[in-house]
Structures are given as C-alpha cells and as structure tokens.
Amino acid sequence: AGSGARMLGHPLTVSSAVERGDAVKAAADKREAARQERVKPEGDRRGLHLARHGLVLPGEEGAEALSLAELRKREAAWAQKKEKLASPNFVISTTRLSVRNLPPHVDEKILSSLAVSAAAGAAAGKAGGQARHAAKRNGDRLVRQVKIVRDEQRRDARGQPRSKGFGFIQFGTHEAALAALEALADNPAALEKHGGKGR
C-alpha cells in the first residue's frame, strides 16, 4: 500500500485552496490550453491531438459532478485507448464520435436529432435563429450516419434488438463533430427529456 491520505481505501488528491479570482483564471487558462490542443500539430497524421478531447478524468475540472463508478469507467476506457494508441495503425477520426450511457429507448432518430441540433447550433454560432434553422434543414450534411450498437440476443417489447447503451455518430466535417462534442459531452440536460444522461 502506498503512502498518503486515503478514504474508504481510495487515495485522496489534496491540493491547496485558491482565491476565487485565481480559480476563475486557472479555469480560463485550462480551457484555452484545451482549445490549443485541438489545433493539429505539424506531422500529426493520426489525429492523436484529439485523443483526450472531451474526456474528464479524476482530479480535473468537471470530475466532481461525476459518480465514482463513472470516473472508474473513464479511467479504464482511457487506459484501453492509450494501449491502442501505442500502435501506429490506430488513427483517431476527426469526424466520428462515440457516445456512451444512452438510455435504452434512445434510438438512431433521437440521437441523430440531438447531434444535428448540437452541430447546427454551433454552425450558426451567434448568427441568430434563421441561420440555425437553415443549418438544421441541412442536417444531412452535418450528420452523415448514426449507429447504435444493439444486442441481437436480447429483444425489447417491440421485438427489436436492445440497445447496448452506446453508439457512433459520423459527422460531415471536423468542425461539426467538435461542436457536437463540446455541446453534448457531460451535458445532463442534453438527454434529460429522453430519460438519461449521455457522456
């Protein structure tokens, strides 16, 4: 067993408290650093600069809103991803997102609608409602494909294969994918009316 503060067998991370103004500045600096990370470095043909984008791990801003079980899942998923990234054959898509923690009744139509709304909102930016509606009308250009992974062995009340609670969204552009990621990641309100939280 290692040294340091522990609670219920788990190591605690202890850091100094800071003044509110300093905390606000540190959060702004962290957001700017994350934005800079999204800029593709020279020679990065595998999209590795996107590997951690949108991922919140223990001790990071936003982690306090997540359950211990969710944080453990994220750590395990990040460890698996790092293992894959060690292979030069592994490439991170600039237009495809994976979506987890979907409620069982969220289907491709609902997920597609959420993705189009998120990408269209960012595409329209602050241009106003008219631009946002135009972007939504062109949703097929923003979102190319939505796939929810299903269990063929288990059926729902309608006899359809049950959702495994995760899926993928293929966007038309990198900008649309980033906009949707930033709008939907760790946003409990995004799926609230559909009965769950997407992460």
mmCIF file of C-alpha atoms in Angstrom:
data_model
loop_
_atom_site.group_PDB
_atom_site.id
_atom_site.type_symbol
_atom_site.label_atom_id
_atom_site.label_comp_id
_atom_site.label_asym_id
_atom_site.label_seq_id
_atom_site.Cartn_x
_atom_site.Cartn_y
_atom_site.Cartn_z
ATOM 1 C CA ALA A 1 0.000 0.000 0.000
ATOM 2 C CA GLY A 2 1.235 3.462 -0.890
ATOM 3 C CA SER A 3 1.500 6.416 1.435
ATOM 4 C CA GLY A 4 -0.773 9.434 1.505
ATOM 5 C CA ALA A 5 -4.313 10.246 2.568
ATOM 6 C CA ARG A 6 -6.936 7.555 1.893
ATOM 7 C CA MET A 7 -10.685 7.354 2.401
ATOM 8 C CA LEU A 8 -12.530 4.021 2.268
ATOM 9 C CA GLY A 9 -9.425 2.507 0.708
ATOM 10 C CA HIS A 10 -9.188 5.088 -2.093
ATOM 11 C CA PRO A 11 -6.292 7.553 -2.375
ATOM 12 C CA LEU A 12 -7.260 11.198 -1.945
ATOM 13 C CA THR A 13 -5.852 14.018 -4.013
ATOM 14 C CA VAL A 14 -5.261 17.024 -1.799
ATOM 15 C CA SER A 15 -4.342 20.429 -3.149
ATOM 16 C CA SER A 16 -4.143 23.960 -1.803
ATOM 17 C CA ALA A 17 -7.225 26.148 -1.873
ATOM 18 C CA VAL A 18 -7.030 29.244 -4.071
ATOM 19 C CA GLU A 19 -8.836 32.560 -4.169
ATOM 20 C CA ARG A 20 -11.964 32.667 -6.369
ATOM 21 C CA GLY A 21 -10.343 35.028 -8.898
ATOM 22 C CA ASP A 22 -7.336 32.738 -9.216
ATOM 23 C CA ALA A 23 -9.627 29.732 -9.717
ATOM 24 C CA VAL A 24 -11.556 31.535 -12.467
ATOM 25 C CA LYS A 25 -8.300 32.494 -14.201
ATOM 26 C CA ALA A 26 -6.963 28.923 -13.905
ATOM 27 C CA ALA A 27 -10.189 27.543 -15.422
ATOM 28 C CA ALA A 28 -9.949 30.027 -18.324
ATOM 29 C CA ASP A 29 -6.285 29.090 -18.859
ATOM 30 C CA LYS A 30 -7.219 25.399 -18.896
ATOM 31 C CA ARG A 31 -9.973 25.999 -21.481
ATOM 32 C CA GLU A 32 -7.527 27.911 -23.681
ATOM 33 C CA ALA A 33 -4.955 25.112 -23.356
ATOM 34 C CA ALA A 34 -7.638 22.588 -24.360
ATOM 35 C CA ARG A 35 -8.544 24.759 -27.367
ATOM 36 C CA GLN A 36 -4.883 24.889 -28.369
ATOM 37 C CA GLU A 37 -4.684 21.081 -28.080
ATOM 38 C CA ARG A 38 -7.359 20.805 -30.767
ATOM 39 C CA VAL A 39 -5.098 22.594 -33.229
ATOM 40 C CA LYS A 40 -3.469 19.832 -35.235
ATOM 41 C CA PRO A 41 0.271 19.768 -34.560
ATOM 42 C CA GLU A 42 2.626 19.593 -37.515
ATOM 43 C CA GLY A 43 3.065 15.983 -38.612
ATOM 44 C CA ASP A 44 0.112 14.541 -36.615
ATOM 45 C CA ARG A 45 -1.443 12.337 -39.301
ATOM 46 C CA ARG A 46 -3.161 10.040 -36.799
ATOM 47 C CA GLY A 47 -5.241 12.676 -35.007
ATOM 48 C CA LEU A 48 -3.556 11.976 -31.668
ATOM 49 C CA HIS A 49 -4.129 15.567 -30.567
ATOM 50 C CA LEU A 50 -7.833 14.658 -30.277
ATOM 51 C CA ALA A 51 -7.332 11.605 -28.041
ATOM 52 C CA ARG A 52 -8.276 13.315 -24.767
ATOM 53 C CA HIS A 53 -10.599 15.981 -26.114
ATOM 54 C CA GLY A 54 -13.846 15.917 -24.138
ATOM 55 C CA LEU A 55 -12.571 13.378 -21.596
ATOM 56 C CA VAL A 56 -12.816 14.297 -17.910
ATOM 57 C CA LEU A 57 -10.755 12.182 -15.514
ATOM 58 C CA PRO A 58 -10.487 12.262 -11.679
ATOM 59 C CA GLY A 59 -8.996 15.461 -10.334
ATOM 60 C CA GLU A 60 -9.924 17.508 -13.400
ATOM 61 C CA GLU A 61 -12.476 20.279 -13.782
ATOM 62 C CA GLY A 62 -15.951 18.719 -14.000
ATOM 63 C CA ALA A 63 -14.973 15.448 -12.298
ATOM 64 C CA GLU A 64 -16.767 16.427 -9.102
ATOM 65 C CA ALA A 65 -20.102 16.158 -10.949
ATOM 66 C CA LEU A 66 -19.435 12.526 -11.922
ATOM 67 C CA SER A 67 -20.018 9.417 -9.824
ATOM 68 C CA LEU A 68 -17.101 7.291 -8.658
ATOM 69 C CA ALA A 69 -18.356 4.450 -10.890
ATOM 70 C CA GLU A 70 -18.389 6.755 -13.935
ATOM 71 C CA LEU A 71 -14.886 8.028 -13.179
ATOM 72 C CA ARG A 72 -13.619 4.444 -12.903
ATOM 73 C CA LYS A 73 -15.214 3.583 -16.270
ATOM 74 C CA ARG A 74 -13.488 6.580 -17.818
ATOM 75 C CA GLU A 75 -10.112 5.645 -16.371
ATOM 76 C CA ALA A 76 -10.476 2.100 -17.710
ATOM 77 C CA ALA A 77 -11.568 3.368 -21.143
ATOM 78 C CA TRP A 78 -8.649 5.837 -21.246
ATOM 79 C CA ALA A 79 -6.183 3.062 -20.322
ATOM 80 C CA GLN A 80 -7.569 0.925 -23.175
ATOM 81 C CA LYS A 81 -7.328 3.834 -25.602
ATOM 82 C CA LYS A 82 -3.722 4.564 -24.614
ATOM 83 C CA GLU A 83 -2.895 0.924 -25.259
ATOM 84 C CA LYS A 84 -4.435 1.165 -28.745
ATOM 85 C CA LEU A 85 -2.651 4.462 -29.408
ATOM 86 C CA ALA A 86 0.673 2.702 -28.924
ATOM 87 C CA SER A 87 0.055 1.020 -32.290
ATOM 88 C CA PRO A 88 0.972 3.124 -35.334
ATOM 89 C CA ASN A 89 -2.058 1.589 -37.095
ATOM 90 C CA PHE A 90 -4.535 3.268 -34.734
ATOM 91 C CA VAL A 91 -5.994 6.514 -36.110
ATOM 92 C CA ILE A 92 -8.435 8.854 -34.384
ATOM 93 C CA SER A 93 -11.214 10.010 -36.676
ATOM 94 C CA THR A 94 -11.709 13.756 -36.963
ATOM 95 C CA THR A 95 -15.402 13.336 -37.837
ATOM 96 C CA ARG A 96 -16.628 10.310 -35.841
ATOM 97 C CA LEU A 97 -17.686 10.398 -32.186
ATOM 98 C CA SER A 98 -18.547 7.567 -29.826
ATOM 99 C CA VAL A 99 -21.461 8.130 -27.443
ATOM 100 C CA ARG A 100 -21.911 6.260 -24.142
ATOM 101 C CA ASN A 101 -24.537 5.979 -21.387
ATOM 102 C CA LEU A 102 -27.508 6.166 -23.735
ATOM 103 C CA PRO A 103 -30.880 5.226 -22.240
ATOM 104 C CA PRO A 104 -32.267 2.010 -23.797
ATOM 105 C CA HIS A 105 -35.111 3.772 -25.590
ATOM 106 C CA VAL A 106 -32.904 6.359 -27.347
ATOM 107 C CA ASP A 107 -32.839 5.258 -30.969
ATOM 108 C CA GLU A 108 -30.946 6.446 -34.050
ATOM 109 C CA LYS A 109 -33.614 9.065 -34.826
ATOM 110 C CA ILE A 110 -33.338 10.717 -31.394
ATOM 111 C CA LEU A 111 -29.529 10.549 -31.384
ATOM 112 C CA SER A 112 -29.387 11.992 -34.900
ATOM 113 C CA SER A 113 -31.696 14.842 -33.891
ATOM 114 C CA LEU A 114 -29.502 15.660 -30.863
ATOM 115 C CA ALA A 115 -26.348 15.589 -32.995
ATOM 116 C CA VAL A 116 -27.826 17.807 -35.717
ATOM 117 C CA SER A 117 -29.122 20.303 -33.136
ATOM 118 C CA ALA A 118 -25.728 20.484 -31.398
ATOM 119 C CA ALA A 119 -23.749 20.836 -34.637
ATOM 120 C CA ALA A 120 -26.267 23.269 -36.160
ATOM 121 C CA GLY A 121 -26.241 25.437 -33.051
ATOM 122 C CA ALA A 122 -22.503 25.803 -33.271
ATOM 123 C CA ALA A 123 -22.521 26.184 -37.061
ATOM 124 C CA ALA A 124 -24.970 29.054 -36.738
ATOM 125 C CA GLY A 125 -22.988 30.419 -33.808
ATOM 126 C CA LYS A 126 -24.270 33.783 -32.809
ATOM 127 C CA ALA A 127 -25.699 34.438 -36.259
ATOM 128 C CA GLY A 128 -29.235 34.071 -34.919
ATOM 129 C CA GLY A 129 -32.254 31.822 -35.266
ATOM 130 C CA GLN A 130 -32.550 31.999 -39.067
ATOM 131 C CA ALA A 131 -29.028 30.679 -39.598
ATOM 132 C CA ARG A 132 -29.638 27.926 -37.020
ATOM 133 C CA HIS A 133 -32.844 26.790 -38.810
ATOM 134 C CA ALA A 134 -31.014 26.778 -42.145
ATOM 135 C CA ALA A 135 -28.260 24.626 -40.643
ATOM 136 C CA LYS A 136 -30.852 22.172 -39.248
ATOM 137 C CA ARG A 137 -32.528 21.926 -42.671
ATOM 138 C CA ASN A 138 -29.138 20.825 -43.994
ATOM 139 C CA GLY A 139 -28.758 18.265 -41.196
ATOM 140 C CA ASP A 140 -27.833 15.507 -43.631
ATOM 141 C CA ARG A 141 -24.657 17.463 -44.422
ATOM 142 C CA LEU A 142 -23.853 17.918 -40.736
ATOM 143 C CA VAL A 143 -24.537 14.311 -39.679
ATOM 144 C CA ARG A 144 -23.788 11.552 -42.184
ATOM 145 C CA GLN A 145 -24.582 8.436 -40.128
ATOM 146 C CA VAL A 146 -25.783 7.408 -36.672
ATOM 147 C CA LYS A 147 -25.365 3.864 -35.377
ATOM 148 C CA ILE A 148 -26.467 2.482 -32.012
ATOM 149 C CA VAL A 149 -24.841 -0.834 -31.117
ATOM 150 C CA ARG A 150 -27.505 -3.440 -30.357
ATOM 151 C CA ASP A 151 -27.647 -6.857 -28.712
ATOM 152 C CA GLU A 152 -29.172 -9.306 -31.197
ATOM 153 C CA GLN A 153 -29.727 -11.853 -28.408
ATOM 154 C CA ARG A 154 -31.921 -9.567 -26.289
ATOM 155 C CA ARG A 155 -35.151 -8.038 -27.571
ATOM 156 C CA ASP A 156 -37.255 -5.113 -26.362
ATOM 157 C CA ALA A 157 -41.057 -5.014 -26.037
ATOM 158 C CA ARG A 158 -41.386 -4.428 -29.811
ATOM 159 C CA GLY A 159 -39.183 -7.422 -30.602
ATOM 160 C CA GLN A 160 -36.283 -5.204 -31.742
ATOM 161 C CA PRO A 161 -32.682 -5.874 -30.629
ATOM 162 C CA ARG A 162 -31.947 -3.934 -27.438
ATOM 163 C CA SER A 163 -29.522 -1.043 -27.355
ATOM 164 C CA LYS A 164 -26.244 -1.749 -25.567
ATOM 165 C CA GLY A 165 -26.228 1.898 -24.441
ATOM 166 C CA PHE A 166 -23.544 3.186 -26.798
ATOM 167 C CA GLY A 167 -23.133 4.137 -30.413
ATOM 168 C CA PHE A 168 -21.383 6.283 -33.003
ATOM 169 C CA ILE A 169 -22.109 9.489 -34.904
ATOM 170 C CA GLN A 170 -20.370 10.260 -38.204
ATOM 171 C CA PHE A 171 -20.337 13.999 -38.999
ATOM 172 C CA GLY A 172 -19.797 15.674 -42.347
ATOM 173 C CA THR A 173 -16.993 17.894 -41.058
ATOM 174 C CA HIS A 174 -14.468 18.051 -38.250
ATOM 175 C CA GLU A 175 -15.960 21.362 -37.110
ATOM 176 C CA ALA A 176 -19.439 19.814 -36.765
ATOM 177 C CA ALA A 177 -18.010 16.894 -34.765
ATOM 178 C CA LEU A 178 -16.139 19.246 -32.388
ATOM 179 C CA ALA A 179 -19.215 21.445 -31.968
ATOM 180 C CA ALA A 180 -21.387 18.451 -31.084
ATOM 181 C CA LEU A 181 -18.746 17.064 -28.724
ATOM 182 C CA GLU A 182 -18.495 20.357 -26.861
ATOM 183 C CA ALA A 183 -22.292 20.763 -26.695
ATOM 184 C CA LEU A 184 -23.173 17.195 -25.678
ATOM 185 C CA ALA A 185 -20.259 15.845 -23.608
ATOM 186 C CA ASP A 186 -21.081 15.714 -19.884
ATOM 187 C CA ASN A 187 -24.279 17.675 -20.512
ATOM 188 C CA PRO A 188 -27.036 16.050 -18.418
ATOM 189 C CA ALA A 189 -29.637 18.371 -19.951
ATOM 190 C CA ALA A 190 -28.968 17.056 -23.481
ATOM 191 C CA LEU A 191 -30.811 13.777 -22.909
ATOM 192 C CA GLU A 192 -32.976 14.872 -19.978
ATOM 193 C CA LYS A 193 -36.218 14.756 -21.924
ATOM 194 C CA HIS A 194 -35.256 11.303 -23.209
ATOM 195 C CA GLY A 195 -34.719 9.839 -19.739
ATOM 196 C CA GLY A 196 -30.973 9.717 -19.253
ATOM 197 C CA LYS A 197 -27.513 11.228 -19.373
ATOM 198 C CA GLY A 198 -25.154 10.884 -22.304
ATOM 199 C CA ARG A 199 -21.451 11.059 -21.543
#
